[in-house]
Coordinates of C-alpha atoms in Angstrom, one line a residue:
M29 CA -20.1 5.5 18.2
P30 CA -20.7 2.6 20.4
A31 CA -18.7 -0.5 19.5
T32 CA -21.7 -2.8 20.2
R33 CA -23.8 -1.5 17.4
T34 CA -24.4 -3.8 14.4
A35 CA -22.4 -2.7 11.4
A36 CA -24.3 -1.2 8.5
P37 CA -24.3 -3.2 5.3
R38 CA -21.1 -3.3 3.2
E39 CA -23.5 -2.5 0.3
M40 CA -24.1 0.9 2.0
S41 CA -20.4 1.6 1.9
Y42 CA -20.3 0.7 -1.8
L43 CA -23.3 3.0 -2.5
R44 CA -21.6 5.9 -0.7
I45 CA -18.3 5.4 -2.6
L46 CA -20.3 5.5 -5.8
A47 CA -22.3 8.6 -4.7
Q48 CA -19.1 10.4 -3.6
G49 CA -17.8 10.3 -7.2
L50 CA -14.9 8.0 -6.4
V51 CA -15.4 5.6 -9.3
P52 CA -15.5 6.2 -13.1
A53 CA -19.3 6.0 -13.3
T54 CA -19.8 9.1 -11.1
T55 CA -16.5 11.1 -11.3
A56 CA -16.9 14.7 -12.3
P57 CA -15.2 16.1 -15.5
D58 CA -13.2 18.6 -13.5
V59 CA -12.5 19.6 -9.9
V60 CA -14.9 22.6 -9.9
E61 CA -17.7 20.3 -10.9
A62 CA -16.6 17.8 -8.3
V63 CA -17.0 20.4 -5.6
R64 CA -20.3 21.7 -7.0
R65 CA -21.8 18.3 -6.8
Q66 CA -20.6 17.9 -3.2
L67 CA -21.7 21.5 -2.3
A68 CA -19.0 21.7 0.3
V69 CA -15.8 19.6 0.9
Q70 CA -14.1 19.7 4.3
G71 CA -10.8 21.6 3.9
Q72 CA -9.2 22.5 7.2
Q73 CA -5.9 20.8 6.2
P74 CA -4.7 22.7 3.0
S75 CA -2.4 19.9 2.0
A76 CA -5.3 17.4 1.9
V77 CA -7.5 19.5 -0.3
P78 CA -5.9 18.6 -3.7
H79 CA -5.9 14.9 -2.8
A80 CA -9.7 15.0 -2.0
L81 CA -10.6 16.8 -5.2
I82 CA -8.5 14.9 -7.7
L83 CA -10.1 11.7 -6.5
R84 CA -13.4 12.9 -7.6
A85 CA -12.5 14.4 -11.0
D86 CA -11.6 12.5 -14.1
G87 CA -7.8 12.7 -14.7
A88 CA -7.4 15.8 -12.5
T89 CA -4.0 16.7 -11.2
G90 CA -2.6 18.9 -8.4
S91 CA -2.0 21.7 -10.9
A92 CA -5.7 21.7 -11.9
V93 CA -6.6 22.3 -8.3
D94 CA -4.2 25.2 -8.1
A95 CA -5.7 26.7 -11.3
A96 CA -9.2 26.4 -10.0
F97 CA -8.4 28.4 -6.9
A98 CA -6.2 30.9 -8.8
S99 CA -9.0 31.6 -11.2
G100 CA -11.5 32.2 -8.4
R101 CA -13.8 29.3 -9.3
L102 CA -13.1 27.6 -5.9
V103 CA -12.8 29.3 -2.5
R104 CA -12.1 28.2 1.0
S105 CA -13.9 29.6 4.1
W106 CA -16.2 28.8 7.1
P107 CA -19.6 28.5 5.4
M108 CA -21.0 26.0 8.0
R109 CA -20.4 24.0 11.1
G110 CA -17.5 26.2 12.3
T111 CA -15.3 24.2 10.1
I112 CA -13.3 25.2 7.0
H113 CA -14.8 24.0 3.7
I114 CA -14.1 24.3 0.0
T115 CA -17.0 25.5 -2.1
T116 CA -17.5 26.9 -5.6
A117 CA -17.5 30.7 -5.8
A118 CA -21.1 30.4 -7.1
D119 CA -22.3 28.6 -3.9
H120 CA -20.3 30.4 -1.3
H121 CA -22.6 33.3 -0.3
W122 CA -26.0 31.6 -0.4
L123 CA -24.7 28.5 1.6
R124 CA -23.0 30.8 4.1
E125 CA -26.1 32.8 4.6
A126 CA -28.4 29.8 4.9
L127 CA -26.5 28.3 7.8
M128 CA -24.9 31.3 9.5
H129 CA -27.6 31.5 12.2
R130 CA -26.6 28.2 13.6
S131 CA -23.4 29.7 15.1
D132 CA -24.8 33.1 16.1
A133 CA -24.9 32.3 19.8
W134 CA -21.3 31.0 19.8
T135 CA -20.2 34.2 17.9
R136 CA -21.9 36.5 20.5
Q137 CA -20.4 34.6 23.4
T138 CA -16.9 34.5 21.9
E139 CA -16.9 38.2 21.1
A140 CA -18.1 39.1 24.6
R141 CA -15.3 37.0 26.1
L142 CA -12.6 38.5 23.8
G143 CA -13.8 42.1 24.2
L144 CA -14.7 42.5 20.5
D145 CA -17.5 44.8 19.5
G146 CA -19.0 46.2 16.3
A147 CA -16.6 49.1 16.2
V148 CA -13.6 46.8 16.4
L149 CA -15.0 44.5 13.7
G150 CA -15.7 47.4 11.5
R151 CA -12.2 48.8 11.8
A152 CA -10.8 45.3 11.1
A153 CA -12.9 45.0 8.0
D154 CA -11.9 48.4 6.7
A155 CA -8.2 47.6 7.3
A156 CA -8.5 44.2 5.6
L157 CA -10.4 45.4 2.5
G158 CA -8.1 48.4 2.2
L159 CA -5.0 46.3 2.3
I160 CA -6.4 43.8 -0.3
G161 CA -7.5 46.7 -2.5
R162 CA -4.0 48.0 -2.6
E163 CA -2.0 44.7 -2.7
G164 CA -4.4 42.0 -4.0
P165 CA -4.9 38.7 -2.2
V166 CA -2.7 38.5 0.9
A167 CA -1.2 35.9 3.2
R168 CA -2.6 35.6 6.7
A169 CA 0.6 36.9 8.3
R170 CA 0.4 40.1 6.2
L171 CA -3.2 40.7 7.2
I172 CA -2.5 40.2 10.9
R173 CA 0.4 42.6 10.6
A174 CA -1.9 45.2 9.1
W175 CA -4.3 44.7 12.0
Q176 CA -1.5 45.2 14.4
E177 CA -0.4 48.3 12.7
A178 CA -3.9 49.6 12.9
G179 CA -3.9 49.0 16.7
L180 CA -6.5 46.3 16.5
L181 CA -4.2 43.5 17.8
D182 CA -1.4 43.4 20.3
S183 CA 1.8 42.1 18.7
D184 CA 2.2 39.8 21.8
P185 CA 0.1 36.7 21.3
A186 CA -0.3 36.3 25.0
D187 CA -3.5 37.3 26.9
G188 CA -5.9 35.9 24.2
G189 CA -4.2 37.7 21.3
S190 CA -4.1 34.5 19.2
W191 CA -7.8 33.9 19.8
R192 CA -8.7 37.4 18.8
R193 CA -6.7 37.1 15.6
R194 CA -8.4 33.8 14.7
H195 CA -11.9 35.2 15.5
L196 CA -11.4 38.2 13.3
L197 CA -10.3 36.0 10.5
V198 CA -13.3 33.7 10.9
R199 CA -15.9 36.4 11.6
L200 CA -15.1 38.5 8.6
Q201 CA -15.3 35.4 6.4
R202 CA -18.6 34.3 8.0
E203 CA -20.0 37.8 7.3
G204 CA -19.1 37.5 3.6
L205 CA -16.4 40.2 3.5
L206 CA -13.3 38.0 3.1
V207 CA -12.7 34.6 1.7
Q208 CA -9.6 32.4 1.0
G209 CA -8.7 31.9 -2.7
P210 CA -5.4 31.3 -4.5
R211 CA -3.0 28.8 -3.1
R212 CA 0.6 29.8 -2.2
G213 CA 2.5 26.8 -1.0
N214 CA 0.4 25.3 1.8
E215 CA -1.6 28.4 2.4
H216 CA -4.7 30.0 0.8
L217 CA -4.4 33.8 0.3
I218 CA -7.2 36.0 1.7
M219 CA -9.2 38.0 -0.8
D220 CA -12.3 40.2 -1.0
A221 CA -15.4 38.1 -1.1
R222 CA -17.8 40.9 -2.1
D223 CA -17.3 40.2 -5.8
L224 CA -18.5 36.6 -5.6
P225 CA -22.1 35.8 -6.8
G226 CA -24.5 37.0 -4.1
A227 CA -27.0 34.9 -2.2
D228 CA -29.7 36.0 -4.6
A229 CA -28.0 33.9 -7.2
G230 CA -28.7 30.8 -5.1
P231 CA -31.8 28.6 -4.9
G232 CA -33.9 31.1 -3.0
G233 CA -33.5 33.7 -5.7
S234 CA -34.5 37.2 -4.7
G235 CA -36.0 35.7 -1.5
G236 CA -32.4 35.3 -0.3
A237 CA -31.1 32.4 1.8
A238 CA -30.7 33.6 5.3
H239 CA -32.8 32.2 8.2
G240 CA -36.1 34.1 8.3
T241 CA -36.1 35.1 4.7
A242 CA -38.6 33.8 2.0
G243 CA -35.8 31.8 0.3
H244 CA -34.5 30.0 3.3
R245 CA -36.5 26.8 2.9
A246 CA -35.5 26.5 -0.7
A247 CA -31.9 26.9 0.3
L248 CA -32.1 24.1 2.8
A249 CA -33.8 21.9 0.3
E250 CA -30.9 22.4 -2.1
I251 CA -28.4 21.7 0.6
A252 CA -30.3 18.5 1.3
R253 CA -30.5 17.6 -2.3
R254 CA -26.8 18.0 -3.0
Y255 CA -25.8 16.3 0.2
A256 CA -28.1 13.2 -0.4
T257 CA -27.0 13.0 -4.1
S258 CA -23.3 13.2 -3.3
H259 CA -23.2 11.3 0.0
G260 CA -26.3 9.0 0.1
P261 CA -27.5 6.8 1.5
V262 CA -27.8 9.3 4.4
S263 CA -30.2 9.8 7.2
A264 CA -31.6 13.0 8.6
A265 CA -29.2 12.6 11.5
D266 CA -26.3 12.6 9.0
L267 CA -27.5 15.8 7.4
A268 CA -28.1 17.4 10.8
R269 CA -24.5 16.7 11.8
W270 CA -23.1 17.9 8.5
T271 CA -25.0 21.2 8.7
T272 CA -25.7 21.6 12.5
L273 CA -29.4 21.9 11.6
P274 CA -31.9 20.5 14.1
Q275 CA -32.9 17.0 13.1
A276 CA -36.5 17.9 12.4
E277 CA -35.4 20.7 10.1
A278 CA -32.9 18.3 8.4
T279 CA -35.8 15.8 7.9
R280 CA -38.0 18.5 6.4
A281 CA -35.2 19.6 4.0
L282 CA -34.6 16.0 2.8
E283 CA -38.4 15.5 2.3
D284 CA -38.5 18.7 0.3
A285 CA -35.6 17.6 -1.8
V286 CA -37.4 14.3 -2.5
E287 CA -40.6 16.1 -3.6
I288 CA -38.7 18.6 -5.8
T289 CA -36.6 16.0 -7.6
N290 CA -39.6 13.8 -8.3
A291 CA -41.7 16.6 -9.7
A292 CA -42.7 16.2 -13.4
D293 CA -40.9 19.4 -14.3
Y294 CA -37.7 18.7 -12.5
P295 CA -34.8 19.1 -15.0
T296 CA -33.2 15.7 -14.7
D297 CA -29.6 15.5 -15.9
P298 CA -27.6 12.4 -14.7
N299 CA -24.4 13.9 -16.3
A300 CA -24.7 16.8 -13.9
A301 CA -25.8 14.6 -10.9
R302 CA -29.3 16.1 -11.1
V303 CA -31.4 13.0 -10.5
P304 CA -34.5 12.1 -8.4
L305 CA -34.0 11.1 -4.8
V306 CA -35.7 8.2 -3.1
R307 CA -36.0 6.8 0.4
A308 CA -34.6 3.5 1.6
R309 CA -33.9 1.3 4.6
A310 CA -30.8 -0.8 5.5
A311 CA -30.8 -4.1 7.3
G312 CA -28.8 -7.2 7.8
G313 CA -25.4 -6.2 9.1
L314 CA -22.3 -6.4 6.9
Q315 CA -23.9 -9.0 4.7
G316 CA -27.2 -7.1 4.4
S317 CA -28.6 -4.7 1.8
V318 CA -30.2 -1.3 1.3
R319 CA -33.8 -1.7 0.2
L320 CA -35.6 1.1 -1.7
L321 CA -39.0 2.2 -0.4
G322 CA -42.1 3.1 -2.4
A323 CA -43.1 6.6 -3.3
D324 CA -45.8 6.6 -0.6
A325 CA -43.2 6.0 2.2
G326 CA -42.7 8.9 4.6
P327 CA -39.9 10.1 6.9
G328 CA -38.7 8.0 9.8
R329 CA -35.8 7.6 12.1
D330 CA -34.3 4.7 10.1
V331 CA -35.1 6.1 6.7
L332 CA -32.2 6.8 4.3
Y333 CA -32.1 9.1 1.3
L334 CA -30.1 8.5 -1.9
R335 CA -30.2 9.2 -5.6
A336 CA -32.7 6.9 -7.4
D337 CA -30.3 5.6 -10.0
L338 CA -27.6 4.6 -7.4
P339 CA -28.5 0.9 -7.1
E340 CA -28.5 0.5 -10.9
L341 CA -25.2 2.3 -11.2
L342 CA -23.8 -0.1 -8.5
E343 CA -24.7 -3.1 -10.6
G344 CA -22.4 -1.9 -13.3
S345 CA -19.6 -0.7 -11.0
R346 CA -19.2 -3.5 -8.4
R347 CA -15.5 -4.1 -9.3
A348 CA -14.8 -0.3 -9.2
V349 CA -16.4 0.3 -5.8
A350 CA -14.5 -2.6 -4.3
R351 CA -11.1 -1.5 -5.4
T352 CA -8.5 0.0 -3.0
L353 CA -8.8 3.8 -2.4
F354 CA -6.2 6.1 -0.9
L355 CA -8.1 8.9 0.8
P356 CA -6.7 12.0 2.5
S357 CA -7.3 13.2 6.0
F358 CA -10.8 14.6 6.6
D359 CA -12.2 13.0 3.4
E360 CA -15.9 13.3 3.0
L361 CA -16.3 9.6 2.7
H362 CA -15.4 9.4 6.4
V363 CA -16.1 12.8 8.0
G364 CA -19.3 13.5 6.0
Y365 CA -21.5 11.3 8.1
K366 CA -22.7 10.9 11.7
D367 CA -23.0 7.1 11.2
R368 CA -19.9 5.6 9.6
L369 CA -20.3 2.0 10.7
C370 CA -20.5 0.8 7.1
L371 CA -16.9 2.1 6.6
T372 CA -15.2 1.2 9.9
D373 CA -15.7 0.2 13.5
A374 CA -14.8 1.9 16.8
A375 CA -11.2 0.5 16.7
G376 CA -10.9 1.9 13.1
E377 CA -12.1 5.3 14.3
R378 CA -9.4 5.3 17.0
L379 CA -6.8 4.3 14.3
I380 CA -7.9 7.2 12.1
C381 CA -8.1 9.8 14.9
P382 CA -6.0 8.4 17.9
A383 CA -6.0 11.7 19.9
S384 CA -8.7 14.0 21.0
N385 CA -7.3 16.9 19.0
G386 CA -9.4 16.1 16.0
M387 CA -6.5 15.5 13.6
F388 CA -7.3 12.6 11.2
R389 CA -4.9 10.4 9.3
P390 CA -5.1 9.6 5.6
L391 CA -6.8 6.2 5.2
L392 CA -6.9 3.2 2.8
V393 CA -10.2 1.6 2.0
D394 CA -10.6 -1.8 0.3
R395 CA -13.8 -3.5 -0.5
G396 CA -15.7 -0.7 1.3
R397 CA -13.9 -1.0 4.6
V398 CA -11.0 0.9 6.2
V399 CA -8.0 -1.4 6.1
A400 CA -5.1 0.9 7.1
V401 CA -4.0 4.5 7.8
R402 CA -0.9 6.2 6.5
P403 CA 0.3 8.9 8.8
V404 CA 2.8 11.3 7.2
G405 CA 6.3 9.9 7.8
E406 CA 5.2 6.8 9.6
G407 CA 4.2 4.4 6.8
L408 CA 1.2 2.1 6.9
L409 CA -0.6 1.2 10.1
W410 CA -3.0 -1.7 9.5
A411 CA -6.5 -2.0 11.0
D412 CA -7.1 -4.8 13.4
G413 CA -9.6 -6.5 11.2
A414 CA -7.7 -6.1 7.9
R415 CA -7.1 -9.4 6.1
R416 CA -3.6 -8.7 4.9
S417 CA -2.6 -10.6 1.8
A418 CA -0.2 -10.1 -1.1
R419 CA -3.2 -8.9 -3.2
L420 CA -4.1 -6.2 -0.6
E421 CA -0.6 -5.0 0.0
Q422 CA 0.0 -4.6 -3.7
S423 CA -3.3 -2.8 -4.2
V424 CA -2.5 -0.4 -1.4
E425 CA 0.9 0.4 -2.8
R426 CA -0.6 1.0 -6.3
A427 CA -3.3 3.2 -4.9
V428 CA -0.8 5.4 -3.0
R429 CA 1.6 5.6 -6.0
R430 CA -1.3 6.5 -8.4
I431 CA -2.4 9.5 -6.2
E432 CA 1.2 10.7 -5.6
R433 CA 1.8 10.8 -9.3
R434 CA -1.4 12.8 -10.0
L435 CA -0.7 15.2 -7.2
S436 CA 2.8 15.9 -8.5
R437 CA 1.6 16.9 -12.0

């Protein structure tokens, strides 16, 4: 993001913290409900997943996260964007089907380059499902060994072997045959995904969810609804980045979500984060505000979408949203948006992700802005614009200790 752009209002950061379930007014009763509200939580770093989830669930601990995966209520896979996410078991298949077409071209190109065809993929699926049927959920290394024993992979990782292994793992999860479930140490075991609720249990019903089916538009509207409810204020560009949908399709999905949630028969339930959505605009830099628009407003490049009750909730939660938060690597408050200027500037982005390898550092947020990062084994690294004080340093220390205690239980 260009460093010369005007920062978005700090109020927008506060509203996003509130929508994300990071304060008492919006936290979920448990980690499964926290994930359901978000729809998908980025999860490529297994050690960061419990941290992200307990932040959003009232009193949750590390053991509660383990139990949710062990019971099969939460799963880990590649449902969208070519990135690993955590979803509920109930949402896994319909979300995966709704967005799978966005990576079809990449899949075809990769398989041509690696020399993988339908016959190889079929044999890999049979070997994986047979192994899981005999042994139950298995570690990645055990599955790879089974593929090697079946002659599908060379035991030597050279000559593209490591890429073929990874592609088989991703492809069979994208196709809905495999998924990652119970945690063992810092790994999620691989299990059979066919017993999870099917796509017809999603918003498209018997119409399905896949691109080209009768239920696809309803699936995209539900994606937009949950994204705007749990991340808003957001733009169509934010949703397009989150899902890889074209921006015009993201705009239509958000507009559909506004229409659905404002219908007279919509089953509003604030306790389940089922609330009407509204449009808004932001202006005024860091000292500016987010202004709600009337019901007759339409889409536009600068239009934002958020839950209608968020401004009122903010009035009763101003102290809570301004407190110091200790967030894990890849937290949705940071990576869940295209435009993150309300949270940090270009220098802050470089502090969070200093290399081009996409590895993000855990971060500290105070009064809606990134003030420091905390790389494992390195201690705190303060942001250039952070106004260090005894108050801030004590708040940071308390926030870190609070999360560490909850993770250890």
